[in-house]
Short mmCIF file of C-alpha atoms and ligand atoms in Angstrom, two decimals:
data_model
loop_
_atom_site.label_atom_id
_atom_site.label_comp_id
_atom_site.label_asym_id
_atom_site.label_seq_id
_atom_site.Cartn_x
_atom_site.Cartn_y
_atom_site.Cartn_z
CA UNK Q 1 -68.97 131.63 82.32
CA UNK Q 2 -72.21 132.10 84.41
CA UNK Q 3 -72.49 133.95 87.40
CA UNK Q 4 -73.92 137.54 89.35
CA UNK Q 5 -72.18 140.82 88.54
CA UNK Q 6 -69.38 141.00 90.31
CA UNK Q 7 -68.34 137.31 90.66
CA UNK Q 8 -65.04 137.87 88.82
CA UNK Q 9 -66.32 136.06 85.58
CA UNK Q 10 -64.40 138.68 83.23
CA UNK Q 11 -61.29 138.40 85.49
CA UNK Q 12 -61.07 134.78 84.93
CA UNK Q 13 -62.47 134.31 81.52
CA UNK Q 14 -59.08 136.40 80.82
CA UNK Q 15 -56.68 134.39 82.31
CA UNK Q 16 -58.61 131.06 81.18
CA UNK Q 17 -58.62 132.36 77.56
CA UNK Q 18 -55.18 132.75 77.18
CA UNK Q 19 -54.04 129.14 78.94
CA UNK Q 20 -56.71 127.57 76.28
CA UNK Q 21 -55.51 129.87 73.37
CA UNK Q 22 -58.83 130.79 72.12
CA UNK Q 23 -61.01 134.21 72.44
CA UNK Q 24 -62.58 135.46 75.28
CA UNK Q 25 -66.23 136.46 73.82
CA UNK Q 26 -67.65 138.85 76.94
CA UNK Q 27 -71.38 140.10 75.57
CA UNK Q 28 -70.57 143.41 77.47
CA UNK Q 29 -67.78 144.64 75.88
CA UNK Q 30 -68.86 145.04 72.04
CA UNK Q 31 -72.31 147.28 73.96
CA UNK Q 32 -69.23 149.27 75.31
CA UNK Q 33 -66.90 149.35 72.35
CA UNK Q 34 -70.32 150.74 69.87
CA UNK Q 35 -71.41 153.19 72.94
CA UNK Q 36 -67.79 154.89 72.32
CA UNK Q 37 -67.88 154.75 68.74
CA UNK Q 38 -71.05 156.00 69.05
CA UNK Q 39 -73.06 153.14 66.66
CA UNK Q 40 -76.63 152.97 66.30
CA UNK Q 41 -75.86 149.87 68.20
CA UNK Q 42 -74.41 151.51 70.88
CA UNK Q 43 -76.78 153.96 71.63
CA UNK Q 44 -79.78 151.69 71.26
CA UNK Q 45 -77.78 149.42 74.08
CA UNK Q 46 -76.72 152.25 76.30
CA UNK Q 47 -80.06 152.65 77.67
CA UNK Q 48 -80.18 149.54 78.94
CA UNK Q 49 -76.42 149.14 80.07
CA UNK Q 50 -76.88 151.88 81.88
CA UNK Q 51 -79.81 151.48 84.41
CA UNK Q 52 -78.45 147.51 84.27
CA UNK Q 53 -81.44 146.13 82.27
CA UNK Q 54 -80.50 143.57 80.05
CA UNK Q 55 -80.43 144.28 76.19
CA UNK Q 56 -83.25 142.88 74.11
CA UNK Q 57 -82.36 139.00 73.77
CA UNK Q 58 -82.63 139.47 69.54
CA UNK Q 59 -80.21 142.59 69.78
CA UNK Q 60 -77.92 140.25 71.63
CA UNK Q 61 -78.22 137.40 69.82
CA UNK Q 62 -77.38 138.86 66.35
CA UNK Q 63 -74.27 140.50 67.69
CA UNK Q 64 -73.18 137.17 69.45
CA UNK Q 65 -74.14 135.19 66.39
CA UNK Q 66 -71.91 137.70 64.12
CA UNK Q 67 -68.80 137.18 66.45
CA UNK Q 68 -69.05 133.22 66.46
CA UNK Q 69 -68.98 133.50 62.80
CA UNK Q 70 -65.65 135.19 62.60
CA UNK Q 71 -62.48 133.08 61.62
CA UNK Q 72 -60.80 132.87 65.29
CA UNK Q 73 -63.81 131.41 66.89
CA UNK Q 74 -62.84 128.37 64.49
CA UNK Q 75 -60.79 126.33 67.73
CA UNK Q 76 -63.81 127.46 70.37
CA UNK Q 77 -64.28 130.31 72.52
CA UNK Q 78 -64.44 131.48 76.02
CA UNK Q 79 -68.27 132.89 76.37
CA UNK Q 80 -68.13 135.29 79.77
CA UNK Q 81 -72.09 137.32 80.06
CA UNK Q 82 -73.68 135.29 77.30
CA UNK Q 83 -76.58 133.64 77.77
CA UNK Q 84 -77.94 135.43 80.05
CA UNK Q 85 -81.58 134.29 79.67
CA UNK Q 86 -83.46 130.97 78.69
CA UNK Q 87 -84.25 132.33 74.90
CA UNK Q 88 -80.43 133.20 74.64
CA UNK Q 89 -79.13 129.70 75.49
CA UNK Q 90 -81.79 128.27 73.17
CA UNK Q 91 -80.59 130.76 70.07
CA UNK Q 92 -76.84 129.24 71.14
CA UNK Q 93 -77.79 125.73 71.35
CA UNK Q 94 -79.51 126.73 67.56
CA UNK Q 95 -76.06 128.64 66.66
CA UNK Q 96 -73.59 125.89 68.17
CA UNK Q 97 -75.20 123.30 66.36
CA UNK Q 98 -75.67 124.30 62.80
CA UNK Q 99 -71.59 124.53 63.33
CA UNK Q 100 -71.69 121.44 64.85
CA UNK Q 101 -70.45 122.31 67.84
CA UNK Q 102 -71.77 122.05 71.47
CA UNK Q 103 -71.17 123.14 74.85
CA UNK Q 104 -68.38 121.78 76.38
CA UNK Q 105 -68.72 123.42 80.29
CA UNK Q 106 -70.67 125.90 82.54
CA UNK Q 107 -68.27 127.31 84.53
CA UNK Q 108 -70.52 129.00 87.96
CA UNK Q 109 -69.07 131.51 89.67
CA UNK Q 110 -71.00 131.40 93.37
CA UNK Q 111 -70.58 134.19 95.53
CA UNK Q 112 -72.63 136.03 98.26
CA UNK Q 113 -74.12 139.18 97.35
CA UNK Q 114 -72.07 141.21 99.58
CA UNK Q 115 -69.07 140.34 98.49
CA UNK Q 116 -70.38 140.83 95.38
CA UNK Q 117 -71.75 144.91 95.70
CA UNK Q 118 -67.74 144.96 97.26
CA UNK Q 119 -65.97 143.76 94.26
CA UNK Q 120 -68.21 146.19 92.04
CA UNK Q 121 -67.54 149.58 94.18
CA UNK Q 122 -63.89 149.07 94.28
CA UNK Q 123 -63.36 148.27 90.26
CA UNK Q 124 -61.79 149.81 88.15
CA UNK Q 125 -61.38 148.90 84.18
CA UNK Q 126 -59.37 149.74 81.13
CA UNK Q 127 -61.00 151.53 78.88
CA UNK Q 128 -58.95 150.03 76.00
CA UNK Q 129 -59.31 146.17 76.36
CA UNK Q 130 -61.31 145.98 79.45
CA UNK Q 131 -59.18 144.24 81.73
CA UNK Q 132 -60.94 144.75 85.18
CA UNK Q 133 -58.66 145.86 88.21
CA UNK Q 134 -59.94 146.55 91.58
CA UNK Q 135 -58.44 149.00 94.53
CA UNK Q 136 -57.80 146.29 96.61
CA UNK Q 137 -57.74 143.24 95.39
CA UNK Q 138 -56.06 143.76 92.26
CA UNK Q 139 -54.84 146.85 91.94
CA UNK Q 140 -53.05 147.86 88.64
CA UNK Q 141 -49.12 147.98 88.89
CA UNK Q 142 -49.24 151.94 87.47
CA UNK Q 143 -52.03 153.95 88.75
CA UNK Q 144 -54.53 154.76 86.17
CA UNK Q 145 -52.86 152.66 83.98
CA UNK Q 146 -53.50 149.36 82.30
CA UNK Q 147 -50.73 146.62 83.50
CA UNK Q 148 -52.06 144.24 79.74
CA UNK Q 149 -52.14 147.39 77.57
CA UNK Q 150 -51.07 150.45 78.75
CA UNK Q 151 -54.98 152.04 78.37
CA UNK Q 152 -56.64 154.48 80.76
CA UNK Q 153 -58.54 153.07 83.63
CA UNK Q 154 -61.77 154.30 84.58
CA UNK Q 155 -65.03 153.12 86.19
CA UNK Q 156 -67.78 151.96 84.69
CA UNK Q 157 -71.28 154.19 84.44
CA UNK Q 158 -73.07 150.79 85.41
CA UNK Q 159 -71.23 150.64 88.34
CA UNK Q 160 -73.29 153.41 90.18
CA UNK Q 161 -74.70 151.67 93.61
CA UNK Q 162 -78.60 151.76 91.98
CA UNK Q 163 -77.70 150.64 89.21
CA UNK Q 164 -74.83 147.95 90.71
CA UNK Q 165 -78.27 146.68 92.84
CA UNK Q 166 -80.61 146.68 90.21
CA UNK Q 167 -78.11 144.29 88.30
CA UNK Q 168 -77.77 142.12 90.66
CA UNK Q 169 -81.73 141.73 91.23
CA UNK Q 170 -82.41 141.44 87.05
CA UNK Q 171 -79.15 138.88 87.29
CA UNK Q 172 -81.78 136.67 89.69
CA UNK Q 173 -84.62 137.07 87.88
CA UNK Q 174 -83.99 136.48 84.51
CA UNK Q 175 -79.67 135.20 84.53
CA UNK Q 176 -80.25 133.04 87.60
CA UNK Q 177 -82.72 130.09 85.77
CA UNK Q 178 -80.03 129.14 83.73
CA UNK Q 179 -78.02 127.19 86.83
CA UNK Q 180 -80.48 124.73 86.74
CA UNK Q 181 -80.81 124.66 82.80
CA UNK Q 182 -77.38 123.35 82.63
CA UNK Q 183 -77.37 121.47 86.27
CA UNK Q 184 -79.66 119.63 84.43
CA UNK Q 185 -77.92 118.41 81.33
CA UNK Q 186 -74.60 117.53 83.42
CA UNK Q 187 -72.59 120.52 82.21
CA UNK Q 188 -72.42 123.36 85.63
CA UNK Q 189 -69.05 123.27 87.48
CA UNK Q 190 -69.53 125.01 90.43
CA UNK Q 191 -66.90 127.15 91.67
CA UNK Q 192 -66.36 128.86 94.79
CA UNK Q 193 -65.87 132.66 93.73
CA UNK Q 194 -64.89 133.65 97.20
CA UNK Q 195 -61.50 132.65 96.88
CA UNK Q 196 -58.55 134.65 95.57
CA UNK Q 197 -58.41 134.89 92.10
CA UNK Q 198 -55.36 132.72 91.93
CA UNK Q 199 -57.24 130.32 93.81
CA UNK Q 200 -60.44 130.45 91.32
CA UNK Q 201 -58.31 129.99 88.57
CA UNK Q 202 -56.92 126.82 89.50
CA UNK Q 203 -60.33 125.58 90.14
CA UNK Q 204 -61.77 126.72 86.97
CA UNK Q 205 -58.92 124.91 84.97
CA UNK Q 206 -59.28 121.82 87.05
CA UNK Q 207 -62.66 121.60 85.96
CA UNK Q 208 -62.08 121.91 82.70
CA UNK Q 209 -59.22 119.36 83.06
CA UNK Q 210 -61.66 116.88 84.51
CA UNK Q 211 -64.01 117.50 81.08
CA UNK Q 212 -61.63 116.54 79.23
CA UNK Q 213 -60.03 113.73 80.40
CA UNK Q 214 -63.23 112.32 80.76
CA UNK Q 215 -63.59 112.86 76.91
CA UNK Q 216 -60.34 111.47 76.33
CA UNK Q 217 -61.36 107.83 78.24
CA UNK Q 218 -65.09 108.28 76.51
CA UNK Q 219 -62.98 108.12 73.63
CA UNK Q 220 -60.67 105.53 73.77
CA UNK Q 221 -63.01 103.33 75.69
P1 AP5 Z 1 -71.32 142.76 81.65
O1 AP5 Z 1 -70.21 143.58 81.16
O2 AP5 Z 1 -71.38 141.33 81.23
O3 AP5 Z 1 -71.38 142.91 83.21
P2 AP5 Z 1 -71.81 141.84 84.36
O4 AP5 Z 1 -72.30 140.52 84.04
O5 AP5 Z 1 -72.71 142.68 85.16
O6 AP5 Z 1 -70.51 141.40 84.91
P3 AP5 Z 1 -69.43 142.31 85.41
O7 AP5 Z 1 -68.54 142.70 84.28
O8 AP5 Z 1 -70.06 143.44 86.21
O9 AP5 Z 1 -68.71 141.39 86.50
P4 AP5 Z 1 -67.72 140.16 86.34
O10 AP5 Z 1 -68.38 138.94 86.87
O11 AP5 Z 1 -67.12 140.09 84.97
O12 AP5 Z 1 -66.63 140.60 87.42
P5 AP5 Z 1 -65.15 141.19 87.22
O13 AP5 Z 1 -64.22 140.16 86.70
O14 AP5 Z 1 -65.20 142.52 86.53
O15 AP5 Z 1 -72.73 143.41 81.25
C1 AP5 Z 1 -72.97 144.80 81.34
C2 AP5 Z 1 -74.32 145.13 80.73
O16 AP5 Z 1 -74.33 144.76 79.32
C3 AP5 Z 1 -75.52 144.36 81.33
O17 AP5 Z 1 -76.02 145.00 82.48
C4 AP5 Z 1 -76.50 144.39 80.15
O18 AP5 Z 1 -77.16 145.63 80.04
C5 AP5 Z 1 -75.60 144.22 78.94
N1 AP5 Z 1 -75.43 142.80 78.57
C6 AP5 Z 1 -74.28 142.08 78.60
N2 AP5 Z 1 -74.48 140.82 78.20
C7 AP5 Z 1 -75.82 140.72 77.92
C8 AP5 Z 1 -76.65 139.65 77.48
N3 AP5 Z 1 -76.14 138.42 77.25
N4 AP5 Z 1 -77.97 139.91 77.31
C9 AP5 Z 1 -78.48 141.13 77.52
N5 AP5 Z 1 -77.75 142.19 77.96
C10 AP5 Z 1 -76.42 141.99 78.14
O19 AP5 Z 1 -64.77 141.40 88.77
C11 AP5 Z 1 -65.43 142.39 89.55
C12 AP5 Z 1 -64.40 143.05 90.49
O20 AP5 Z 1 -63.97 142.12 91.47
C13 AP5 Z 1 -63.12 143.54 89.79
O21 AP5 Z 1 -62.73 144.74 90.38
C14 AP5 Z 1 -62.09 142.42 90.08
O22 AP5 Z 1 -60.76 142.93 90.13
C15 AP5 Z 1 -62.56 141.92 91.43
N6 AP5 Z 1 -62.38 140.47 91.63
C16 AP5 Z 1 -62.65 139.49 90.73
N7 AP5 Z 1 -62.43 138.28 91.28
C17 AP5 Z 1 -62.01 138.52 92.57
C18 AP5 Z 1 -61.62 137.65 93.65
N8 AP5 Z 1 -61.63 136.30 93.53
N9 AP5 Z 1 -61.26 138.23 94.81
C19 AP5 Z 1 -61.26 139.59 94.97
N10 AP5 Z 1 -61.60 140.44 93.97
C20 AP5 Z 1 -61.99 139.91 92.79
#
């Protein structure tokens, strides 16, 4: 899933993870889950996830690497915030095939950056498995509480205005290059984030209908 801060990426990657029954891999949340257990990890990401720089690309890598090599990725996974720069979807091209895997789809999430500083001063997200609500839009069922766990919901430190900005800005510098890294090897869908996120959803799984229907002809051509 590629797309700004904001564009709803862990929202859907959620809901599309559990219709394709396999794991949604989002490169935040394991910087989050160390930074509470307080790993060496953890603290060595926080000061980056905190002013919204991006973690050194080898720090990430090795962590991503470590979760594809786990037993449930065996099916595929749902990657939501990784790569996030050129030398990260090389080390996954690298990763995917010594498994012999590939890429199947770039899902982009486009949306203008208004709506996008919006969506990030109204969320809210469970502490527990990081299902993201927002005050509006999606608001949880319980107040403070998680409707997918039961967790406590709080806001993120990252989602300070400076720091919701800065994100944005390091998303077009360094994130943003990728569109066209994948545009050109026929694998970006893109997808109109400013619809609802029932809306999204049906687009995103369209897409990924199309993909593979065209593999199923390619195959029996
Ligand atoms: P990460 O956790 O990946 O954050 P992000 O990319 O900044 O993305 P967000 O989680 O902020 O947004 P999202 O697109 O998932 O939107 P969401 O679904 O929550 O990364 C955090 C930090 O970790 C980085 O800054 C970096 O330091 C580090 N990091 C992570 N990966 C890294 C990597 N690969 N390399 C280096 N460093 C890395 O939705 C947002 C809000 O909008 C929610 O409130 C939601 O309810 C609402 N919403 C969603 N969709 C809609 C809709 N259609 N309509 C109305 N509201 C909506």
């Amino acid at each position: 899933m590629l797309g700004p801060p904001g564009a709803g990426k862990g929202t859907q990657a959620q809901l599309l993870a559990e219709w394709l029954r396999i794991p949604h891999v989002a490169s935040g949340d394991p910087f989050r889950e160390n930074l509470r257990n307080e790993t060496a990890l953890g603290l060595q990401a926080k000061q980056y996830t905190d002013t919204g720089e991006l973690v050194p690309d080898a720090v990430t890598i090795a962590m991503v690497a470590e979760r594809l090599s786990r037993r449930d990725c065996g099916n595929g996974v749902l990657l939501d915030g990784f790569p996030r720069t050129i030398r990260q979807a090389e080390a996954l091209d690298e990763m995917l095939a010594e498994r012999g895997r590939a890429i199947n789809l770039v899902p982009y999430i486009r949306v203008r950056d208004e709506t996008l500083l919006e969506r990030l001063a109204g969320r809210w997200t469970c502490r527990e498995c990081e299902a993201a609500y927002h005050g509006v839009f999606k608001p949880p069922q319980r107040g403070g509480i998680c409707d997918e766990c039961g967790g406590e919901i709080y806001q993120r430190p990252d989602d300070t205005p400076e720091t919701q900005k800065h994100r944005i800005e390091v998303y077009f510098e360094q994130t943003s290059p990728l569109i066209a890294y994948y545009r050109n090897r026929s694998l970006l869908a893109e997808i109109d984030g400013e619809q609802t996120i029932e809306v999204v959803q049906q687009d995103l799984r369209a897409a990924i209908e199309a993909v593979r229907q065209s593999r199923e002809k390619g195959q029996t051509v």
